[in-house]
Amino acid sequence: MSGLVQDFRYALRQMRKSPGFTFVTVITLALGIGATTAVFSVVDQVLLHPLPYPDSDRIVKVAETFQGVSGTDASPANYLDWAAQNSVFAEMAASRGWPANLSEGDRPERVKGTMVTPSFFSLFGINPILGRGLAESDAHAGNDHVVVLGYGLWQRYFGGDRGTVGRNVRLNGEQYSVVGVMPPNYSPDDYGELWVPSPWGVPSHPLAPDKDPRQFRDRSYLDVWARLKPAVTPQQAGAELDTIGRRLEKQYPNEDDKIGVSFLPLHEYVVGDIRPVLLVLLAAVVVVLLIGCANVANLLLARAAVRGREISIRTTLGASRQRLLRQLLTESVVLALLGGGFGLLLAVVAVPSLLALSPPEIRQFKEIGINREVLAFSFLASIVCGIVFGLMPALQASRSNPSEFLKEGERGSTANRGRTRSVLVVAEVGLSLVLLVGAGLLVKSFARLMDVNPGFDADRLLTFNVGLPSSTNAAQQFAFYRDVMQRLQALPGVRSVGAVSRLPLAGGNSGRSFKVPGIDKDYSADIRVSTTDYFRTMGIPLMKGRNFSESDLGSSLNVAIVNDALAREVFPGQDPIGRQLTNFGPDNLTLQIVGVIGNVRHVGLDTAPHSEIYQLLGQAQWPSVFVAMRSATSDATSLTSMAQSAVWSVNKDVPLANIRTMQELIANSVQRRRFSMLLLAIFAGVAMVLAAIGLYGVMSYSVAQRTKEIGIRMALGARRPDVVALVVKQGMMLVLMGILAGTVLSLAMTRLIAGMLFGISATDPLTFAGVAVLLGAVAFFANYLPARRGASVDPMVALRYE
Amino acid sequence: MIESARSEATKIEAGQPLIQISDLTKVFYTDEIETHALSGIHLSIAKGEYVAMSGPSGCGKSTLLSIIGLLDTPTAGRYSLNGKTVENLDFAERSRIRNQEIGFIFQSFNLIGDLTVYENVELPLTYRQRMPAADRKARVMEALERVGMAHRVRHYPSQLSGGQQQRVAVARALGGKPSILLADEPTGNLDSRNGEAVMELLQELHREGATICMVTHDPRFAKHAQREVHLFDGKVVAEEELKKLLAETSA
Ligand SMILES: Nc1ncnc2c1ncn2[C@@H]1O[C@H](COP(=O)(O)OP(=O)(O)O)[C@@H](O)[C@H]1O
Ligand SMILES: [Mg+2]
């Protein structure tokens, strides 16, 4: 033990003795460990931590399947049957998003609420911090106007006032009494601002809020949650649900045709697609750390050459190999811990920026930060680094033959040390190439994605969401929207205004099934309800037929406009104008196609357009709409406050929600890709710089060792360019080997990010070539500087005899 | 080959010396000290001459040799080589002349450890523009045969004795068919037997027409030369004067 203390003291003295070396080492390690720690803190919370509910690994998300493919929602009737027939779940609950206009005094606000079954809170195992949750008795007509507030809304809107419980608030123009407040960060989705019950127990249908939903079997809009009984395995639960699903399919051959049931652990549902992204980023940042370690190992190797004499003397004095190893490793571990300490500070600073960059899937984990596990991780990472980069130099130094050093000074094993250092540099170049290729592929994918024509003109478009309570009748709603449209259109600086039920890239979608006369086939398409001016405002081209017109509103003919994708899918090679769509939706409407418009990328720029059917607002209704306003000036956001006043002048209880420009929506829709691209690009850049520094170090060392040789060559007539070429050639050989190794490795590795690419193959030769050229150019510089130094050697050194 | 060597030689007009140095000085400036390594050297060496330079340690022999060899530039004075003024040439031009006109033989052999005997001898020729590989090979083998090392082409310097290494170094100096061979204490690192062998080799080369300028402080070897130049304190002195000066300093 006292030996260790002595080693530790000696290590500190060594660090003080060479401050430059210590500085470079600590900075390199701080960067590597800091970045790794920051990424790990995200991985820790998102992937490794259980969700903040008691026994959260027992909670699952249940959903209908269609033809064996899992969906995300379920119909009320199916939900009720599952709940009644299963024996594997301790509890089940259903919910649906319930956006509401909250108004207290003169501050209306649109909030993201949820309508739930009373079992919702007990299923998640969360108790209110104030008042109570929802009870069975609340879910009955007459008792159902109670609301439980989320912590965030309670703080923001009610100032955290404990007296809020018991008060009445206006939601969608009706009185609700506040019965409780839930703790912070409680919600499996982002609709956790408030919760209300349904008078029928199960949440009502958004488009038919006044109807008893319990018999709806072909309208799937519920999110269904369940908690597995303690002794039940997921396999058992799956088997039983399968049986129930098949039974229901037989029992309801029309509504439940090809419908089954499946579930997903809640954690997987919440974390979703972000898992592979995070794992790739973690792998990338670990590679950066390894490259940093290789650099430090290189510095240590160079130093080992200098310290050979000291070590020889220690050996001569009887130090055992183990003793020497321990001392050398203590030195490197102390260095690593120091680097890790600074790295931790860096991580503390970096994590907020990382979160700011990150997509909502990550940001929903509010607890991300430096906690005890992250601390332990960075401590462990530091120690492992210290051993990784210290072991090879220590082994080499402790192996050196003392007589060699004492007798011959520099000669002997120097060539061998040079080889180890070269191998390290080749590895660094290779690994950084892998990261660069990955980053290159993501950057190129992103560029391709941004080149995708979304099907509309996103410039100068302001969009927002307005909604009247769904309890208002159709005529009131239509009158409201019509008034709002007229007032908005009259605003100065507004080119045109349109409204639509589902705006592209704003999230959310709805579908309907339909048939075509003469074809025995069920089709399905996305459904939109829009105003006449919507297409013109968005710049969506009319390809055939006509637009909606005012006169359609008075007509008994239900008109529809379909997109090009539907026309091609359903009417290939035929003229769809005048054709009918029958059995449309649950009400079995018949629609007549009057026009065909261009395709729009609704789900995402990277998702091919689906078939779409547009109905005219007025002939069909929708509880809330997105308004799109095209501005005459380049700054569309300047219209915001005028738009708000215009809406308020129609109804002072209706707030604007989700106010965003279309460009923002596009940016948001690619946020996850931008996040992974940016991070990987940063890591690849750092890796490349570290590799270049490593190369620079090795070449500088080599030039210093070859000073005499260079002098001799000059005395024999080598010109400066000859010397530069000599050194650069030596270095570029290493680079070339690194690039070759990296290319082979990349070909194997890029498969891992194939799922993150768009419009480009994982082996895109242009990216591979471009990255190799970039790395080659940077490496050339790292070579050129020491080579220049080599070329300035005074040929007189050839004459000097030491 | 022989042809071109002759044409090089014909560039010198009859009577004009190969090396003509007049009033040459060299001052080293280090921190506060000025070291006058050479102060007013006059020296001419004719083609085919064998000159030995001697003098006590620190008198400026190596400095003078390095200026003759265009490794260094004089502080003042004139130096013409092969009739061409060379004291003010740029680095590239001096590299070219070093490569073509000068053959160096160093005290510590200065063979490059990573290169074979063959590659070491070939090295100066690789710095020549437009020399066909076949010519290069012929020259290398010719030079190695001349010094009796042709049987060791694939060896590395570390596999040779000191005497053999110095013979390879001589071959390297010869390979470029230089106008003059410059040797700085070529026997300083050799035992007397190997030293004698190298001196004999130089003498043979001289008999065959080579111009040689050799620095040595060993009077036995100096006697091999046609002419001895004595340096003292940065100046050329006559032999009797040198003896007198040496006696004074030791007194
Ligand atoms: N690069 C240099 N910088 C400063 N002084 C030098 C340098 N080279 C040689 N000298 C000095 O010049 C003088 C002549 O040195 P040198 O030519 O090497 O002597 P020699 O070869 O005759 O022993 C000595 O006093 C030496 O210290
Ligand atoms: Mg000398």
PDB file of N, CA and C in Angstrom, chain A residues 431-486:
ATOM      1  N   LEU A 431      -9.721   4.284 -37.901  1.00  0.00           N
ATOM      2  CA  LEU A 431     -10.936   4.486 -37.105  1.00  0.00           C
ATOM      3  C   LEU A 431     -11.587   5.816 -37.450  1.00  0.00           C
ATOM      4  N   SER A 432     -10.767   6.854 -37.641  1.00  0.00           N
ATOM      5  CA  SER A 432     -11.398   8.138 -37.944  1.00  0.00           C
ATOM      6  C   SER A 432     -12.035   8.087 -39.326  1.00  0.00           C
ATOM      7  N   LEU A 433     -11.466   7.277 -40.222  1.00  0.00           N
ATOM      8  CA  LEU A 433     -12.118   7.131 -41.528  1.00  0.00           C
ATOM      9  C   LEU A 433     -13.507   6.509 -41.363  1.00  0.00           C
ATOM     10  N   VAL A 434     -13.600   5.513 -40.473  1.00  0.00           N
ATOM     11  CA  VAL A 434     -14.910   4.870 -40.254  1.00  0.00           C
ATOM     12  C   VAL A 434     -15.924   5.919 -39.806  1.00  0.00           C
ATOM     13  N   LEU A 435     -15.523   6.756 -38.845  1.00  0.00           N
ATOM     14  CA  LEU A 435     -16.449   7.787 -38.364  1.00  0.00           C
ATOM     15  C   LEU A 435     -16.760   8.791 -39.466  1.00  0.00           C
ATOM     16  N   LEU A 436     -15.743   9.159 -40.229  1.00  0.00           N
ATOM     17  CA  LEU A 436     -15.968  10.131 -41.298  1.00  0.00           C
ATOM     18  C   LEU A 436     -16.919   9.573 -42.352  1.00  0.00           C
ATOM     19  N   VAL A 437     -16.748   8.307 -42.670  1.00  0.00           N
ATOM     20  CA  VAL A 437     -17.651   7.703 -43.652  1.00  0.00           C
ATOM     21  C   VAL A 437     -19.078   7.739 -43.109  1.00  0.00           C
ATOM     22  N   GLY A 438     -19.231   7.352 -41.837  1.00  0.00           N
ATOM     23  CA  GLY A 438     -20.560   7.378 -41.224  1.00  0.00           C
ATOM     24  C   GLY A 438     -21.145   8.771 -41.277  1.00  0.00           C
ATOM     25  N   ALA A 439     -20.343   9.755 -40.866  1.00  0.00           N
ATOM     26  CA  ALA A 439     -20.828  11.138 -40.871  1.00  0.00           C
ATOM     27  C   ALA A 439     -21.123  11.584 -42.297  1.00  0.00           C
ATOM     28  N   GLY A 440     -20.245  11.216 -43.219  1.00  0.00           N
ATOM     29  CA  GLY A 440     -20.440  11.593 -44.614  1.00  0.00           C
ATOM     30  C   GLY A 440     -21.758  11.054 -45.153  1.00  0.00           C
ATOM     31  N   LEU A 441     -22.025   9.788 -44.831  1.00  0.00           N
ATOM     32  CA  LEU A 441     -23.270   9.182 -45.312  1.00  0.00           C
ATOM     33  C   LEU A 441     -24.477   9.901 -44.715  1.00  0.00           C
ATOM     34  N   LEU A 442     -24.389  10.251 -43.433  1.00  0.00           N
ATOM     35  CA  LEU A 442     -25.520  10.941 -42.802  1.00  0.00           C
ATOM     36  C   LEU A 442     -25.690  12.349 -43.378  1.00  0.00           C
ATOM     37  N   VAL A 443     -24.566  13.036 -43.581  1.00  0.00           N
ATOM     38  CA  VAL A 443     -24.654  14.394 -44.142  1.00  0.00           C
ATOM     39  C   VAL A 443     -25.283  14.339 -45.533  1.00  0.00           C
ATOM     40  N   LYS A 444     -24.827  13.372 -46.311  1.00  0.00           N
ATOM     41  CA  LYS A 444     -25.345  13.253 -47.665  1.00  0.00           C
ATOM     42  C   LYS A 444     -26.834  12.875 -47.639  1.00  0.00           C
ATOM     43  N   SER A 445     -27.186  11.976 -46.729  1.00  0.00           N
ATOM     44  CA  SER A 445     -28.600  11.604 -46.587  1.00  0.00           C
ATOM     45  C   SER A 445     -29.420  12.837 -46.262  1.00  0.00           C
ATOM     46  N   PHE A 446     -28.872  13.644 -45.351  1.00  0.00           N
ATOM     47  CA  PHE A 446     -29.605  14.826 -44.923  1.00  0.00           C
ATOM     48  C   PHE A 446     -29.782  15.792 -46.090  1.00  0.00           C
ATOM     49  N   ALA A 447     -28.706  15.955 -46.857  1.00  0.00           N
ATOM     50  CA  ALA A 447     -28.797  16.846 -48.017  1.00  0.00           C
ATOM     51  C   ALA A 447     -29.839  16.322 -49.001  1.00  0.00           C
ATOM     52  N   ARG A 448     -29.819  15.010 -49.243  1.00  0.00           N
ATOM     53  CA  ARG A 448     -30.819  14.411 -50.134  1.00  0.00           C
ATOM     54  C   ARG A 448     -32.224  14.695 -49.614  1.00  0.00           C
ATOM     55  N   LEU A 449     -32.358  14.542 -48.291  1.00  0.00           N
ATOM     56  CA  LEU A 449     -33.665  14.714 -47.674  1.00  0.00           C
ATOM     57  C   LEU A 449     -34.145  16.149 -47.853  1.00  0.00           C
ATOM     58  N   MET A 450     -33.213  17.108 -47.661  1.00  0.00           N
ATOM     59  CA  MET A 450     -33.617  18.499 -47.774  1.00  0.00           C
ATOM     60  C   MET A 450     -33.909  18.864 -49.226  1.00  0.00           C
ATOM     61  N   ASP A 451     -33.431  18.032 -50.144  1.00  0.00           N
ATOM     62  CA  ASP A 451     -33.719  18.262 -51.558  1.00  0.00           C
ATOM     63  C   ASP A 451     -35.070  17.701 -51.969  1.00  0.00           C
ATOM     64  N   VAL A 452     -35.647  16.884 -51.083  1.00  0.00           N
ATOM     65  CA  VAL A 452     -36.927  16.274 -51.430  1.00  0.00           C
ATOM     66  C   VAL A 452     -37.987  17.369 -51.561  1.00  0.00           C
ATOM     67  N   ASN A 453     -38.740  17.309 -52.644  1.00  0.00           N
ATOM     68  CA  ASN A 453     -39.838  18.256 -52.813  1.00  0.00           C
ATOM     69  C   ASN A 453     -40.994  17.805 -51.919  1.00  0.00           C
ATOM     70  N   PRO A 454     -41.375  18.623 -50.926  1.00  0.00           N
ATOM     71  CA  PRO A 454     -42.427  18.175 -50.010  1.00  0.00           C
ATOM     72  C   PRO A 454     -43.802  18.174 -50.673  1.00  0.00           C
ATOM     73  N   GLY A 455     -43.884  18.729 -51.864  1.00  0.00           N
ATOM     74  CA  GLY A 455     -45.180  18.761 -52.548  1.00  0.00           C
ATOM     75  C   GLY A 455     -45.902  20.082 -52.359  1.00  0.00           C
ATOM     76  N   PHE A 456     -45.296  20.969 -51.580  1.00  0.00           N
ATOM     77  CA  PHE A 456     -45.882  22.291 -51.383  1.00  0.00           C
ATOM     78  C   PHE A 456     -44.743  23.288 -51.241  1.00  0.00           C
ATOM     79  N   ASP A 457     -45.095  24.573 -51.244  1.00  0.00           N
ATOM     80  CA  ASP A 457     -44.081  25.614 -51.160  1.00  0.00           C
ATOM     81  C   ASP A 457     -44.011  26.095 -49.710  1.00  0.00           C
ATOM     82  N   ALA A 458     -42.901  25.783 -49.030  1.00  0.00           N
ATOM     83  CA  ALA A 458     -42.838  26.017 -47.586  1.00  0.00           C
ATOM     84  C   ALA A 458     -42.459  27.442 -47.213  1.00  0.00           C
ATOM     85  N   ASP A 459     -42.132  28.270 -48.200  1.00  0.00           N
ATOM     86  CA  ASP A 459     -41.681  29.624 -47.871  1.00  0.00           C
ATOM     87  C   ASP A 459     -42.838  30.521 -47.437  1.00  0.00           C
ATOM     88  N   ARG A 460     -42.570  31.405 -46.517  1.00  0.00           N
ATOM     89  CA  ARG A 460     -43.517  32.453 -46.119  1.00  0.00           C
ATOM     90  C   ARG A 460     -44.859  31.913 -45.618  1.00  0.00           C
ATOM     91  N   LEU A 461     -44.823  30.711 -45.052  1.00  0.00           N
ATOM     92  CA  LEU A 461     -46.063  30.141 -44.558  1.00  0.00           C
ATOM     93  C   LEU A 461     -46.061  30.138 -43.035  1.00  0.00           C
ATOM     94  N   LEU A 462     -47.096  30.765 -42.450  1.00  0.00           N
ATOM     95  CA  LEU A 462     -47.284  30.679 -41.006  1.00  0.00           C
ATOM     96  C   LEU A 462     -48.423  29.692 -40.753  1.00  0.00           C
ATOM     97  N   THR A 463     -48.207  28.795 -39.790  1.00  0.00           N
ATOM     98  CA  THR A 463     -49.277  27.831 -39.509  1.00  0.00           C
ATOM     99  C   THR A 463     -49.584  27.838 -38.027  1.00  0.00           C
ATOM    100  N   PHE A 464     -50.830  27.582 -37.693  1.00  0.00           N
ATOM    101  CA  PHE A 464     -51.196  27.411 -36.291  1.00  0.00           C
ATOM    102  C   PHE A 464     -52.456  26.580 -36.226  1.00  0.00           C
ATOM    103  N   ASN A 465     -52.822  26.264 -35.007  1.00  0.00           N
ATOM    104  CA  ASN A 465     -53.876  25.328 -34.755  1.00  0.00           C
ATOM    105  C   ASN A 465     -54.981  26.062 -33.999  1.00  0.00           C
ATOM    106  N   VAL A 466     -56.234  25.979 -34.464  1.00  0.00           N
ATOM    107  CA  VAL A 466     -57.355  26.519 -33.674  1.00  0.00           C
ATOM    108  C   VAL A 466     -58.434  25.452 -33.593  1.00  0.00           C
ATOM    109  N   GLY A 467     -59.158  25.471 -32.507  1.00  0.00           N
ATOM    110  CA  GLY A 467     -60.227  24.487 -32.398  1.00  0.00           C
ATOM    111  C   GLY A 467     -61.326  24.975 -31.484  1.00  0.00           C
ATOM    112  N   LEU A 468     -62.550  24.696 -31.899  1.00  0.00           N
ATOM    113  CA  LEU A 468     -63.680  24.901 -31.006  1.00  0.00           C
ATOM    114  C   LEU A 468     -63.894  23.583 -30.287  1.00  0.00           C
ATOM    115  N   PRO A 469     -64.480  23.623 -29.090  1.00  0.00           N
ATOM    116  CA  PRO A 469     -64.784  22.377 -28.401  1.00  0.00           C
ATOM    117  C   PRO A 469     -65.594  21.471 -29.318  1.00  0.00           C
ATOM    118  N   SER A 470     -65.315  20.176 -29.277  1.00  0.00           N
ATOM    119  CA  SER A 470     -66.010  19.276 -30.198  1.00  0.00           C
ATOM    120  C   SER A 470     -67.487  19.146 -29.844  1.00  0.00           C
ATOM    121  N   SER A 471     -67.853  19.666 -28.658  1.00  0.00           N
ATOM    122  CA  SER A 471     -69.270  19.594 -28.303  1.00  0.00           C
ATOM    123  C   SER A 471     -70.112  20.625 -29.056  1.00  0.00           C
ATOM    124  N   THR A 472     -69.452  21.702 -29.580  1.00  0.00           N
ATOM    125  CA  THR A 472     -70.237  22.658 -30.374  1.00  0.00           C
ATOM    126  C   THR A 472     -70.732  21.961 -31.630  1.00  0.00           C
ATOM    127  N   ASN A 473     -71.894  22.363 -32.117  1.00  0.00           N
ATOM    128  CA  ASN A 473     -72.443  21.627 -33.258  1.00  0.00           C
ATOM    129  C   ASN A 473     -71.778  22.034 -34.565  1.00  0.00           C
ATOM    130  N   ALA A 474     -72.029  21.234 -35.569  1.00  0.00           N
ATOM    131  CA  ALA A 474     -71.343  21.382 -36.846  1.00  0.00           C
ATOM    132  C   ALA A 474     -71.549  22.766 -37.439  1.00  0.00           C
ATOM    133  N   ALA A 475     -72.769  23.285 -37.343  1.00  0.00           N
ATOM    134  CA  ALA A 475     -73.062  24.579 -37.940  1.00  0.00           C
ATOM    135  C   ALA A 475     -72.274  25.684 -37.242  1.00  0.00           C
ATOM    136  N   GLN A 476     -72.218  25.626 -35.884  1.00  0.00           N
ATOM    137  CA  GLN A 476     -71.444  26.626 -35.131  1.00  0.00           C
ATOM    138  C   GLN A 476     -69.966  26.566 -35.522  1.00  0.00           C
ATOM    139  N   GLN A 477     -69.472  25.332 -35.581  1.00  0.00           N
ATOM    140  CA  GLN A 477     -68.055  25.175 -35.945  1.00  0.00           C
ATOM    141  C   GLN A 477     -67.780  25.764 -37.316  1.00  0.00           C
ATOM    142  N   PHE A 478     -68.617  25.412 -38.280  1.00  0.00           N
ATOM    143  CA  PHE A 478     -68.377  25.885 -39.640  1.00  0.00           C
ATOM    144  C   PHE A 478     -68.441  27.401 -39.703  1.00  0.00           C
ATOM    145  N   ALA A 479     -69.415  27.970 -39.002  1.00  0.00           N
ATOM    146  CA  ALA A 479     -69.534  29.426 -38.991  1.00  0.00           C
ATOM    147  C   ALA A 479     -68.277  30.063 -38.399  1.00  0.00           C
ATOM    148  N   PHE A 480     -67.779  29.443 -37.336  1.00  0.00           N
ATOM    149  CA  PHE A 480     -66.561  29.966 -36.697  1.00  0.00           C
ATOM    150  C   PHE A 480     -65.380  29.952 -37.678  1.00  0.00           C
ATOM    151  N   TYR A 481     -65.153  28.802 -38.305  1.00  0.00           N
ATOM    152  CA  TYR A 481     -64.012  28.700 -39.219  1.00  0.00           C
ATOM    153  C   TYR A 481     -64.154  29.677 -40.383  1.00  0.00           C
ATOM    154  N   ARG A 482     -65.387  29.793 -40.895  1.00  0.00           N
ATOM    155  CA  ARG A 482     -65.601  30.665 -42.042  1.00  0.00           C
ATOM    156  C   ARG A 482     -65.292  32.117 -41.654  1.00  0.00           C
ATOM    157  N   ASP A 483     -65.766  32.527 -40.471  1.00  0.00           N
ATOM    158  CA  ASP A 483     -65.470  33.885 -39.998  1.00  0.00           C
ATOM    159  C   ASP A 483     -63.973  34.097 -39.834  1.00  0.00           C
ATOM    160  N   VAL A 484     -63.345  33.135 -39.198  1.00  0.00           N
ATOM    161  CA  VAL A 484     -61.895  33.261 -38.964  1.00  0.00           C
ATOM    162  C   VAL A 484     -61.164  33.399 -40.290  1.00  0.00           C
ATOM    163  N   MET A 485     -61.509  32.553 -41.252  1.00  0.00           N
ATOM    164  CA  MET A 485     -60.843  32.599 -42.558  1.00  0.00           C
ATOM    165  C   MET A 485     -61.010  33.969 -43.196  1.00  0.00           C
ATOM    166  N   GLN A 486     -62.228  34.490 -43.138  1.00  0.00           N
ATOM    167  CA  GLN A 486     -62.489  35.785 -43.768  1.00  0.00           C
ATOM    168  C   GLN A 486     -61.664  36.891 -43.120  1.00  0.00           C
TER     169      GLN A 486
END
